[in-house]
Amino acid sequence: MPSHGELLRELRIKKGMTQKQLYDSVMSKSYAIRFEQGKHEISFHLIQLLLERLGMEIDEFLYIHHGFKESLIEQFYDEYGLKGNANDIDGLILLRSQYQDLPESYQNSLRIAELDARIEQLTHFNQYGVFSKEAIAEDTRQTILDYLDRIETWTISELRFLANTLDFIDYERKVEYFRSILPSLDRYKQFKRGRTIIYTLLINEIHELIMTNELDMAQVLLLQLDDFTQGVEAMFYRNSHSFYTGLLLIAQGDVTTGTMYVERALMIYEVLGYPHQATLSRSFYEILLEKALHQ
């Protein structure tokens, strides 16, 4: 992996900029030469200033710096999400073995706990057709809860961890977490990388609220999800909004309209190539519909 300076030199040359154009008033010519040779490092603030002159965002610079790959954290969650959403238990087990072989660290132990919980949950779902918190081993759940209980300031990293573990947590504890989270969500509304995490967090909690008949709070979060998913890039999550709007209507007693919303969303999941999501969502729909018809 090149140093920051070596990569900036490569980008500068490809963009046809001279050292003077890039480093003028930032550092001396001799320091710039040593920096581009990888013999010096500079502050994050100065790197941002130089990237602004190059017309490049810091996210793209880091992506190139990692060899046109996302960071290790992003790679983990990409694989975790892809395999989890596809009900690929074997893939999750393989991913777990890869992280089991990494040097021991607290963050790595959290990733392994996430993987263990998802593997146990999906295994139970495939066997019995329902999700259950009871399928998660107690020590795995405790590792997750210990971490969440320590959080005082919720950043995107913590929000993503909560989004991925929300359905392993008891309702009372989730209420406490959301009381501290909700006031800060709007801060990340313009942060594109963060919005996907917030979509997932909102959808997972809306699901829990509807299935436990906490309909007023579900309505509040559906409005937030509606607000967050206005862009074209949020199409998948927009369909999830439609699905849970249907579930909410069914739970409120409007079975006919709710069923129309749900069936349309399920069809879109299938058309878009998310058969596991469609199967999973249909199982939630059937459970809720049965409850509504027997009330």
Coordinates of N, CA, C and O in Angstrom, one line a residue, residues 79-80 82-94 119 122 126 276:
E79 N -20.2 -8.0 3.2 CA -20.3 -9.5 3.2 C -21.4 -10.0 4.1 O -22.2 -10.9 3.8
Y80 N -21.4 -9.4 5.3 CA -22.4 -9.8 6.3 C -23.8 -9.5 5.8 O -24.7 -10.4 5.9
L82 N -24.8 -9.1 2.6 CA -25.1 -9.9 1.4 C -25.5 -11.3 1.8 O -26.5 -11.8 1.3
K83 N -24.7 -11.9 2.6 CA -24.9 -13.3 3.0 C -26.1 -13.5 3.9 O -26.9 -14.4 3.8
G84 N -26.3 -12.5 4.8 CA -27.4 -12.6 5.7 C -28.8 -12.4 5.0 O -29.7 -13.2 5.2
N85 N -28.8 -11.4 4.1 CA -30.0 -11.2 3.4 C -30.4 -12.3 2.4 O -31.5 -12.4 2.0
A86 N -29.4 -13.1 2.0 CA -29.6 -14.2 1.1 C -29.8 -15.5 1.8 O -29.9 -16.6 1.2
N87 N -29.9 -15.4 3.2 CA -30.0 -16.7 4.0 C -28.9 -17.7 3.7 O -29.1 -18.9 3.7
D88 N -27.7 -17.1 3.5 CA -26.6 -18.0 3.1 C -25.8 -18.3 4.4 O -24.8 -17.7 4.7
I89 N -26.3 -19.3 5.1 CA -25.7 -19.7 6.4 C -24.3 -20.2 6.2 O -23.4 -19.9 6.9
D90 N -24.1 -21.0 5.1 CA -22.7 -21.5 4.9 C -21.7 -20.3 4.6 O -20.6 -20.4 5.1
G91 N -22.2 -19.3 3.9 CA -21.4 -18.2 3.6 C -21.0 -17.4 4.9 O -19.9 -16.9 5.1
L92 N -22.0 -17.3 5.8 CA -21.8 -16.6 7.1 C -20.8 -17.4 7.9 O -19.9 -16.8 8.6
I93 N -20.9 -18.7 7.9 CA -20.0 -19.6 8.7 C -18.6 -19.4 8.1 O -17.6 -19.3 8.9
L94 N -18.4 -19.4 6.8 CA -17.1 -19.2 6.2 C -16.6 -17.8 6.6 O -15.4 -17.7 6.9
I119 N -26.2 -16.4 12.4 CA -26.2 -17.8 12.0 C -27.2 -18.6 12.8 O -28.0 -19.4 12.3
L122 N -30.9 -17.5 11.7 CA -31.3 -18.1 10.4 C -31.4 -19.6 10.5 O -32.3 -20.1 9.8
N126 N -34.9 -21.3 9.4 CA -35.0 -22.4 8.4 C -35.6 -23.6 8.9 O -36.3 -24.4 8.2
H276 N -35.2 -14.3 -0.8 CA -35.2 -14.5 0.7 C -35.9 -13.4 1.4 O -36.7 -13.7 2.4

